[in-house]
PDB file of C-alpha atoms in Angstrom:
ATOM      1  CA  MET A  58       0.000   0.000   0.000  1.00 71.00           C
ATOM      2  CA  SER A  59       1.435   3.382  -1.024  1.00 86.00           C
ATOM      3  CA  SER A  60       1.836   6.197   1.480  1.00 89.00           C
ATOM      4  CA  LEU A  61      -0.806   8.186  -0.418  1.00 92.00           C
ATOM      5  CA  THR A  62      -3.277   5.317  -0.111  1.00 92.00           C
ATOM      6  CA  ARG A  63      -2.472   5.019   3.601  1.00 93.00           C
ATOM      7  CA  MET A  64      -3.020   8.735   4.096  1.00 95.00           C
ATOM      8  CA  LEU A  65      -6.346   8.708   2.246  1.00 93.00           C
ATOM      9  CA  ALA A  66      -7.440   5.772   4.407  1.00 94.00           C
ATOM     10  CA  VAL A  67      -7.628   8.265   7.297  1.00 95.00           C
ATOM     11  CA  PHE A  68     -11.050   9.248   5.939  1.00 93.00           C
ATOM     12  CA  ASP A  69     -12.260   5.685   6.516  1.00 90.00           C
ATOM     13  CA  ALA A  70     -11.948   6.267  10.252  1.00 93.00           C
ATOM     14  CA  PHE A  71     -14.655   8.966  10.174  1.00 92.00           C
ATOM     15  CA  SER A  72     -18.394   8.276  10.164  1.00 86.00           C
ATOM     16  CA  SER A  73     -21.622   9.905  11.291  1.00 81.00           C
ATOM     17  CA  GLU A  74     -21.118   8.171  14.650  1.00 86.00           C
ATOM     18  CA  HIS A  75     -17.455   9.237  14.867  1.00 90.00           C
ATOM     19  CA  ALA A  76     -17.385  12.697  13.305  1.00 92.00           C
ATOM     20  CA  VAL A  77     -14.597  14.002  15.581  1.00 95.00           C
ATOM     21  CA  LEU A  78     -11.510  11.885  16.255  1.00 95.00           C
ATOM     22  CA  THR A  79      -8.210  12.423  18.012  1.00 94.00           C
ATOM     23  CA  ALA A  80      -4.957  11.530  16.303  1.00 93.00           C
ATOM     24  CA  GLU A  81      -4.635   8.674  18.791  1.00 94.00           C
ATOM     25  CA  GLU A  82      -8.044   7.302  17.785  1.00 94.00           C
ATOM     26  CA  ILE A  83      -7.098   7.493  14.102  1.00 94.00           C
ATOM     27  CA  MET A  84      -3.824   5.740  14.943  1.00 94.00           C
ATOM     28  CA  SER A  85      -5.637   2.973  16.831  1.00 93.00           C
ATOM     29  CA  THR A  86      -8.378   2.490  14.220  1.00 93.00           C
ATOM     30  CA  LEU A  87      -5.998   2.204  11.281  1.00 94.00           C
ATOM     31  CA  GLY A  88      -3.056   0.564  13.048  1.00 93.00           C
ATOM     32  CA  TYR A  89      -0.641   3.385  12.213  1.00 94.00           C
ATOM     33  CA  SER A  90       2.341   4.429  14.307  1.00 93.00           C
ATOM     34  CA  ARG A  91       2.020   7.613  16.336  1.00 92.00           C
ATOM     35  CA  GLY A  92       4.411   9.503  14.048  1.00 93.00           C
ATOM     36  CA  THR A  93       2.627   8.358  10.887  1.00 94.00           C
ATOM     37  CA  ALA A  94      -0.824   9.269  12.224  1.00 93.00           C
ATOM     38  CA  TYR A  95       0.266  12.774  13.253  1.00 93.00           C
ATOM     39  CA  ARG A  96       2.076  13.373   9.954  1.00 94.00           C
ATOM     40  CA  TYR A  97      -0.974  12.375   7.905  1.00 96.00           C
ATOM     41  CA  VAL A  98      -3.313  14.454  10.049  1.00 95.00           C
ATOM     42  CA  LYS A  99      -1.081  17.516   9.681  1.00 95.00           C
ATOM     43  CA  GLU A 100      -0.855  17.149   5.887  1.00 95.00           C
ATOM     44  CA  LEU A 101      -4.630  16.704   5.569  1.00 96.00           C
ATOM     45  CA  CYS A 102      -5.247  19.736   7.784  1.00 96.00           C
ATOM     46  CA  ASP A 103      -2.837  21.835   5.748  1.00 96.00           C
ATOM     47  CA  ALA A 104      -4.787  20.873   2.594  1.00 95.00           C
ATOM     48  CA  GLY A 105      -8.159  21.649   4.180  1.00 96.00           C
ATOM     49  CA  PHE A 106      -9.403  18.060   4.173  1.00 95.00           C
ATOM     50  CA  LEU A 107      -9.349  17.918   7.971  1.00 96.00           C
ATOM     51  CA  THR A 108      -9.817  20.699  10.491  1.00 96.00           C
ATOM     52  CA  ARG A 109      -9.188  21.057  14.180  1.00 94.00           C
ATOM     53  CA  ALA A 110     -12.300  20.670  16.312  1.00 92.00           C
ATOM     54  CA  ALA A 111     -13.092  20.518  20.014  1.00 89.00           C
ATOM     55  CA  GLY A 112     -11.748  17.186  21.136  1.00 88.00           C
ATOM     56  CA  GLY A 113      -9.819  16.318  18.006  1.00 94.00           C
ATOM     57  CA  TYR A 114     -10.182  16.588  14.232  1.00 96.00           C
ATOM     58  CA  ALA A 115     -13.181  16.692  11.876  1.00 95.00           C
ATOM     59  CA  LEU A 116     -13.644  16.620   8.114  1.00 94.00           C
ATOM     60  CA  GLY A 117     -12.617  19.960   6.650  1.00 95.00           C
ATOM     61  CA  PRO A 118     -14.009  22.684   4.379  1.00 94.00           C
ATOM     62  CA  ARG A 119     -12.295  21.339   1.254  1.00 94.00           C
ATOM     63  CA  ILE A 120     -14.635  18.348   1.359  1.00 92.00           C
ATOM     64  CA  ILE A 121     -17.652  20.667   1.477  1.00 90.00           C
ATOM     65  CA  GLN A 122     -16.302  22.473  -1.588  1.00 92.00           C
ATOM     66  CA  LEU A 123     -15.883  19.197  -3.460  1.00 90.00           C
ATOM     67  CA  ASP A 124     -19.383  18.099  -2.503  1.00 87.00           C
ATOM     68  CA  TYR A 125     -20.713  21.337  -3.977  1.00 87.00           C
ATOM     69  CA  CYS A 126     -18.848  20.598  -7.226  1.00 87.00           C
ATOM     70  CA  ILE A 127     -20.440  17.164  -7.370  1.00 84.00           C
ATOM     71  CA  ARG A 128     -23.932  18.541  -6.802  1.00 82.00           C
ATOM     72  CA  GLN A 129     -23.437  21.128  -9.532  1.00 83.00           C
ATOM     73  CA  ARG A 130     -21.727  19.063 -12.212  1.00 80.00           C
ATOM     74  CA  ASP A 131     -22.087  15.322 -11.600  1.00 86.00           C
ATOM     75  CA  PRO A 132     -23.338  13.978 -14.985  1.00 88.00           C
ATOM     76  CA  ILE A 133     -25.552  11.196 -13.646  1.00 89.00           C
ATOM     77  CA  LEU A 134     -27.080  13.514 -11.032  1.00 91.00           C
ATOM     78  CA  MET A 135     -27.723  16.248 -13.611  1.00 92.00           C
ATOM     79  CA  ALA A 136     -29.419  13.751 -15.944  1.00 91.00           C
ATOM     80  CA  SER A 137     -31.439  12.213 -13.100  1.00 94.00           C
ATOM     81  CA  LEU A 138     -32.744  15.348 -11.385  1.00 95.00           C
ATOM     82  CA  PRO A 139     -35.620  16.176 -13.799  1.00 95.00           C
ATOM     83  CA  VAL A 140     -36.769  12.556 -13.751  1.00 96.00           C
ATOM     84  CA  MET A 141     -36.565  12.326  -9.960  1.00 97.00           C
ATOM     85  CA  GLN A 142     -38.533  15.526  -9.530  1.00 97.00           C
ATOM     86  CA  SER A 143     -41.185  14.391 -12.002  1.00 97.00           C
ATOM     87  CA  LEU A 144     -41.617  11.018 -10.268  1.00 97.00           C
ATOM     88  CA  ARG A 145     -41.715  12.686  -6.857  1.00 96.00           C
ATOM     89  CA  LYS A 146     -44.536  15.005  -7.904  1.00 96.00           C
ATOM     90  CA  ARG A 147     -46.514  12.376  -9.794  1.00 96.00           C
ATOM     91  CA  TYR A 148     -46.462   9.708  -7.097  1.00 96.00           C
ATOM     92  CA  GLU A 149     -46.012  11.822  -3.943  1.00 94.00           C
ATOM     93  CA  CYS A 150     -43.065   9.703  -2.873  1.00 95.00           C
ATOM     94  CA  ASP A 151     -39.427  10.114  -1.996  1.00 96.00           C
ATOM     95  CA  VAL A 152     -36.913   9.337  -4.735  1.00 97.00           C
ATOM     96  CA  LEU A 153     -33.321   8.240  -4.168  1.00 97.00           C
ATOM     97  CA  LEU A 154     -30.405   8.160  -6.594  1.00 97.00           C
ATOM     98  CA  THR A 155     -27.963   5.422  -5.579  1.00 96.00           C
ATOM     99  CA  VAL A 156     -24.570   4.233  -6.835  1.00 95.00           C
ATOM    100  CA  PHE A 157     -22.520   1.116  -6.171  1.00 94.00           C
ATOM    101  CA  TYR A 158     -19.009   2.076  -5.086  1.00 88.00           C
ATOM    102  CA  GLU A 159     -16.307  -0.077  -3.465  1.00 85.00           C
ATOM    103  CA  ASP A 160     -18.799  -2.764  -2.419  1.00 91.00           C
ATOM    104  CA  GLN A 161     -21.153  -0.183  -0.927  1.00 93.00           C
ATOM    105  CA  VAL A 162     -24.474   1.255  -2.065  1.00 95.00           C
ATOM    106  CA  VAL A 163     -24.402   5.006  -1.448  1.00 94.00           C
ATOM    107  CA  VAL A 164     -27.262   7.500  -1.689  1.00 95.00           C
ATOM    108  CA  THR A 165     -26.062  10.432  -3.790  1.00 94.00           C
ATOM    109  CA  HIS A 166     -29.300  12.431  -3.889  1.00 94.00           C
ATOM    110  CA  ARG A 167     -32.764  12.416  -2.322  1.00 95.00           C
ATOM    111  CA  GLU A 168     -35.924  14.159  -3.503  1.00 95.00           C
ATOM    112  CA  SER A 169     -38.494  14.356  -0.712  1.00 94.00           C
ATOM    113  CA  GLY A 170     -42.146  14.240  -1.753  1.00 90.00           C
ATOM    114  CA  ASP A 171     -44.071  12.784   1.193  1.00 83.00           C
ATOM    115  CA  GLN A 172     -43.867  14.816   4.402  1.00 82.00           C
ATOM    116  CA  GLU A 173     -45.270  11.925   6.428  1.00 87.00           C
ATOM    117  CA  LEU A 174     -42.675   9.442   5.209  1.00 91.00           C
ATOM    118  CA  VAL A 175     -39.995   8.532   7.748  1.00 91.00           C
ATOM    119  CA  MET A 176     -36.821   7.262   6.081  1.00 90.00           C
ATOM    120  CA  SER A 177     -33.327   6.691   7.423  1.00 91.00           C
ATOM    121  CA  TYR A 178     -31.431   7.220   4.185  1.00 91.00           C
ATOM    122  CA  GLY A 179     -30.436  10.469   2.512  1.00 90.00           C
ATOM    123  CA  ARG A 180     -27.472  11.898   0.617  1.00 90.00           C
ATOM    124  CA  GLY A 181     -24.210  10.371   1.755  1.00 88.00           C
ATOM    125  CA  ARG A 182     -25.724   7.442   3.655  1.00 90.00           C
ATOM    126  CA  VAL A 183     -24.578   3.899   2.940  1.00 92.00           C
ATOM    127  CA  MET A 184     -27.453   1.447   2.505  1.00 94.00           C
ATOM    128  CA  PRO A 185     -27.364  -2.196   3.652  1.00 95.00           C
ATOM    129  CA  LEU A 186     -25.755  -4.212   0.876  1.00 96.00           C
ATOM    130  CA  PHE A 187     -28.208  -7.115   0.835  1.00 97.00           C
ATOM    131  CA  ARG A 188     -31.453  -5.516   1.977  1.00 96.00           C
ATOM    132  CA  GLY A 189     -33.729  -3.132   0.139  1.00 97.00           C
ATOM    133  CA  ALA A 190     -34.756  -2.841  -3.487  1.00 97.00           C
ATOM    134  CA  GLY A 191     -32.101  -0.230  -4.239  1.00 97.00           C
ATOM    135  CA  SER A 192     -29.214  -2.507  -3.321  1.00 97.00           C
ATOM    136  CA  LYS A 193     -30.660  -5.566  -5.042  1.00 97.00           C
ATOM    137  CA  VAL A 194     -31.002  -3.952  -8.468  1.00 97.00           C
ATOM    138  CA  LEU A 195     -27.395  -2.738  -8.351  1.00 97.00           C
ATOM    139  CA  LEU A 196     -26.062  -6.110  -7.205  1.00 97.00           C
ATOM    140  CA  ALA A 197     -27.944  -7.693 -10.106  1.00 96.00           C
ATOM    141  CA  CYS A 198     -26.014  -5.442 -12.526  1.00 93.00           C
ATOM    142  CA  LEU A 199     -22.594  -6.652 -11.390  1.00 94.00           C
ATOM    143  CA  PRO A 200     -20.567  -9.183 -13.393  1.00 93.00           C
ATOM    144  CA  PRO A 201     -20.942 -12.754 -12.058  1.00 94.00           C
ATOM    145  CA  VAL A 202     -17.302 -12.863 -10.944  1.00 95.00           C
ATOM    146  CA  ARG A 203     -17.882  -9.865  -8.689  1.00 94.00           C
ATOM    147  CA  GLN A 204     -21.169 -11.275  -7.389  1.00 96.00           C
ATOM    148  CA  LYS A 205     -19.344 -14.480  -6.493  1.00 97.00           C
ATOM    149  CA  ARG A 206     -16.628 -12.560  -4.673  1.00 96.00           C
ATOM    150  CA  LEU A 207     -19.276 -10.736  -2.645  1.00 97.00           C
ATOM    151  CA  TYR A 208     -20.928 -14.024  -1.822  1.00 97.00           C
ATOM    152  CA  GLY A 209     -17.629 -15.464  -0.601  1.00 96.00           C
ATOM    153  CA  ALA A 210     -17.124 -12.475   1.704  1.00 96.00           C
ATOM    154  CA  HIS A 211     -20.706 -12.140   2.960  1.00 97.00           C
ATOM    155  CA  ALA A 212     -22.369 -15.557   2.752  1.00 97.00           C
ATOM    156  CA  ALA A 213     -23.870 -15.345   6.248  1.00 96.00           C
ATOM    157  CA  ALA A 214     -25.319 -11.854   5.691  1.00 97.00           C
ATOM    158  CA  ILE A 215     -26.763 -12.929   2.330  1.00 97.00           C
ATOM    159  CA  ALA A 216     -28.470 -15.940   3.891  1.00 96.00           C
ATOM    160  CA  GLN A 217     -29.808 -13.797   6.738  1.00 95.00           C
ATOM    161  CA  ALA A 218     -31.245 -11.345   4.196  1.00 95.00           C
ATOM    162  CA  GLY A 219     -33.081 -14.212   2.460  1.00 95.00           C
ATOM    163  CA  MET A 220     -31.084 -13.927  -0.756  1.00 96.00           C
ATOM    164  CA  GLY A 221     -29.803 -17.483  -0.830  1.00 96.00           C
ATOM    165  CA  GLU A 222     -28.192 -20.195   1.294  1.00 96.00           C
ATOM    166  CA  SER A 223     -25.644 -20.986  -1.419  1.00 97.00           C
ATOM    167  CA  TRP A 224     -23.780 -19.265  -4.244  1.00 97.00           C
ATOM    168  CA  GLU A 225     -26.135 -20.867  -6.759  1.00 97.00           C
ATOM    169  CA  ALA A 226     -29.211 -19.602  -4.903  1.00 97.00           C
ATOM    170  CA  PHE A 227     -27.745 -16.097  -4.557  1.00 97.00           C
ATOM    171  CA  ARG A 228     -26.884 -16.003  -8.249  1.00 97.00           C
ATOM    172  CA  ALA A 229     -30.405 -17.154  -9.150  1.00 97.00           C
ATOM    173  CA  SER A 230     -32.036 -14.468  -6.999  1.00 96.00           C
ATOM    174  CA  LEU A 231     -29.961 -11.753  -8.670  1.00 97.00           C
ATOM    175  CA  ALA A 232     -30.642 -13.188 -12.118  1.00 97.00           C
ATOM    176  CA  ALA A 233     -34.380 -12.972 -11.410  1.00 97.00           C
ATOM    177  CA  VAL A 234     -34.031  -9.289 -10.496  1.00 97.00           C
ATOM    178  CA  ARG A 235     -32.010  -8.621 -13.629  1.00 96.00           C
ATOM    179  CA  ARG A 236     -34.629 -10.314 -15.838  1.00 96.00           C
ATOM    180  CA  ALA A 237     -37.440  -8.335 -14.229  1.00 96.00           C
ATOM    181  CA  GLY A 238     -35.524  -5.075 -14.532  1.00 95.00           C
ATOM    182  CA  HIS A 239     -36.701  -3.918 -11.112  1.00 97.00           C
ATOM    183  CA  ALA A 240     -37.059  -4.936  -7.473  1.00 97.00           C
ATOM    184  CA  VAL A 241     -39.661  -4.245  -4.775  1.00 97.00           C
ATOM    185  CA  SER A 242     -38.992  -4.490  -1.036  1.00 97.00           C
ATOM    186  CA  PHE A 243     -41.360  -4.247   1.923  1.00 97.00           C
ATOM    187  CA  SER A 244     -40.144  -2.871   5.291  1.00 96.00           C
ATOM    188  CA  GLU A 245     -36.591  -4.131   4.659  1.00 96.00           C
ATOM    189  CA  LEU A 246     -34.935  -0.839   5.603  1.00 95.00           C
ATOM    190  CA  ASP A 247     -37.588   1.168   7.461  1.00 94.00           C
ATOM    191  CA  GLN A 248     -40.704  -0.392   8.927  1.00 95.00           C
ATOM    192  CA  GLY A 249     -43.832   0.491   6.964  1.00 95.00           C
ATOM    193  CA  ASN A 250     -41.994   1.643   3.838  1.00 96.00           C
ATOM    194  CA  VAL A 251     -41.988   0.104   0.363  1.00 97.00           C
ATOM    195  CA  GLY A 252     -39.069   0.537  -2.031  1.00 97.00           C
ATOM    196  CA  VAL A 253     -39.382   0.180  -5.812  1.00 98.00           C
ATOM    197  CA  ALA A 254     -36.072   0.344  -7.688  1.00 98.00           C
ATOM    198  CA  ALA A 255     -34.647   0.003 -11.180  1.00 97.00           C
ATOM    199  CA  PRO A 256     -31.072   0.283 -12.497  1.00 96.00           C
ATOM    200  CA  ILE A 257     -29.901   3.044 -14.811  1.00 94.00           C
ATOM    201  CA  GLU A 258     -28.323   1.691 -17.990  1.00 83.00           C
ATOM    202  CA  GLN A 259     -24.866   3.203 -18.394  1.00 73.00           C
ATOM    203  CA  ASP A 260     -21.474   2.594 -19.898  1.00 70.00           C
ATOM    204  CA  PRO A 261     -20.187  -0.732 -18.484  1.00 64.00           C
ATOM    205  CA  LEU A 262     -17.162   1.088 -17.072  1.00 60.00           C
ATOM    206  CA  SER A 263     -19.339   3.450 -15.030  1.00 75.00           C
ATOM    207  CA  MET A 264     -20.387   2.764 -11.453  1.00 84.00           C
ATOM    208  CA  PRO A 265     -23.788   0.989 -11.378  1.00 91.00           C
ATOM    209  CA  ALA A 266     -26.527   3.460 -10.463  1.00 94.00           C
ATOM    210  CA  GLY A 267     -30.257   3.294  -9.924  1.00 96.00           C
ATOM    211  CA  LEU A 268     -33.417   5.062  -8.795  1.00 97.00           C
ATOM    212  CA  VAL A 269     -35.472   4.036  -5.784  1.00 98.00           C
ATOM    213  CA  LEU A 270     -39.023   5.234  -5.164  1.00 98.00           C
ATOM    214  CA  VAL A 271     -39.985   5.021  -1.488  1.00 97.00           C
ATOM    215  CA  PHE A 272     -43.618   4.963  -0.304  1.00 97.00           C
ATOM    216  CA  ARG A 273     -45.520   4.461   2.896  1.00 95.00           C
ATOM    217  CA  THR A 274     -47.216   1.065   2.628  1.00 95.00           C
ATOM    218  CA  GLU A 275     -50.724   2.508   2.611  1.00 95.00           C
ATOM    219  CA  ARG A 276     -49.790   4.855  -0.234  1.00 94.00           C
ATOM    220  CA  TYR A 277     -48.218   2.074  -2.295  1.00 96.00           C
ATOM    221  CA  GLU A 278     -51.228  -0.226  -1.876  1.00 96.00           C
ATOM    222  CA  VAL A 279     -53.589   2.140  -3.732  1.00 95.00           C
ATOM    223  CA  LEU A 280     -51.277   2.736  -6.695  1.00 96.00           C
ATOM    224  CA  ASP A 281     -51.483   1.216 -10.150  1.00 96.00           C
ATOM    225  CA  LYS A 282     -48.405  -1.014  -9.857  1.00 96.00           C
ATOM    226  CA  ASP A 283     -48.007  -1.607 -13.603  1.00 96.00           C
ATOM    227  CA  GLY A 284     -48.323   2.092 -14.344  1.00 97.00           C
ATOM    228  CA  LEU A 285     -45.798   2.889 -11.626  1.00 97.00           C
ATOM    229  CA  LEU A 286     -43.216   0.508 -13.089  1.00 97.00           C
ATOM    230  CA  GLN A 287     -43.817   1.832 -16.594  1.00 97.00           C
ATOM    231  CA  SER A 288     -43.220   5.393 -15.372  1.00 97.00           C
ATOM    232  CA  LEU A 289     -40.091   4.421 -13.446  1.00 97.00           C
ATOM    233  CA  LYS A 290     -38.578   2.558 -16.394  1.00 95.00           C
ATOM    234  CA  ALA A 291     -39.504   5.356 -18.800  1.00 95.00           C
ATOM    235  CA  GLY A 292     -37.666   7.733 -16.471  1.00 95.00           C
ATOM    236  CA  ILE A 293     -34.669   5.412 -16.422  1.00 94.00           C
ATOM    237  CA  ARG A 294     -34.590   5.391 -20.222  1.00 93.00           C
ATOM    238  CA  GLN A 295     -34.739   9.183 -20.247  1.00 93.00           C
ATOM    239  CA  ILE A 296     -31.723   9.390 -17.927  1.00 92.00           C
ATOM    240  CA  ALA A 297     -29.756   7.007 -20.139  1.00 84.00           C
ATOM    241  CA  ASP A 298     -30.827   8.800 -23.314  1.00 78.00           C
ATOM    242  CA  PRO A 299     -32.286  12.323 -22.880  1.00 68.00           C
ATOM    243  CA  ARG A 300     -33.664  12.120 -26.459  1.00 64.00           C
ATOM    244  CA  THR A 301     -36.408   9.836 -25.070  1.00 66.00           C
ATOM    245  CA  ALA A 302     -37.802  12.632 -22.874  1.00 64.00           C
ATOM    246  CA  PRO A 303     -41.417  13.541 -23.611  1.00 64.00           C
ATOM    247  CA  ALA A 304     -41.867  16.671 -25.685  1.00 52.00           C
TER     248      ALA A 304
END
């Protein structure tokens, strides 16, 4: 591992539960020597990626600047926003844009359309890898070799999530999602919520991405399910090819 990679790994020590860390805590979490931990922290502070805070160090203003750049210029977000806003208004639901990155499913944007909906996931949150419609449609997009690697690393979690007691069963469950082109989940992430997700077709070299519509159960039950899926998939096609947008 290069020194640059080791320095960037400092960010892995931070989370919403551990937003402020001392150099000693960073050292302990990552297994670095005291001198290495302090040197990395100083360099990251000098560059604005970390900042001094009461009790230790926190993520710095440079990260906020980069997040602003993403929100203003990210191609998949820019293409998805009109579709997400249209779906939010039409179905009075929340809409999430998700991406698969380094074996994690991350929410990159959320459009809120139902004030009564209680949901735990918004921009920047990592979703459970094997629960919820949003994660399942992205897993189904991965090459089989990568699916198999995930199964080897997380077989117990996959079985607990009801996605298969063996590699063959896990592969079959993902193949079924891929054939359907969507997934629906009931109360898998937040009790009383329904998630309806579909993947966004992109260049194979791009990170898998998808849209998730989130409803309260009582709202979902009164909807035209076929019409909902048609609208979601039409929106997905529009994101992949803006020329398909309605006039």
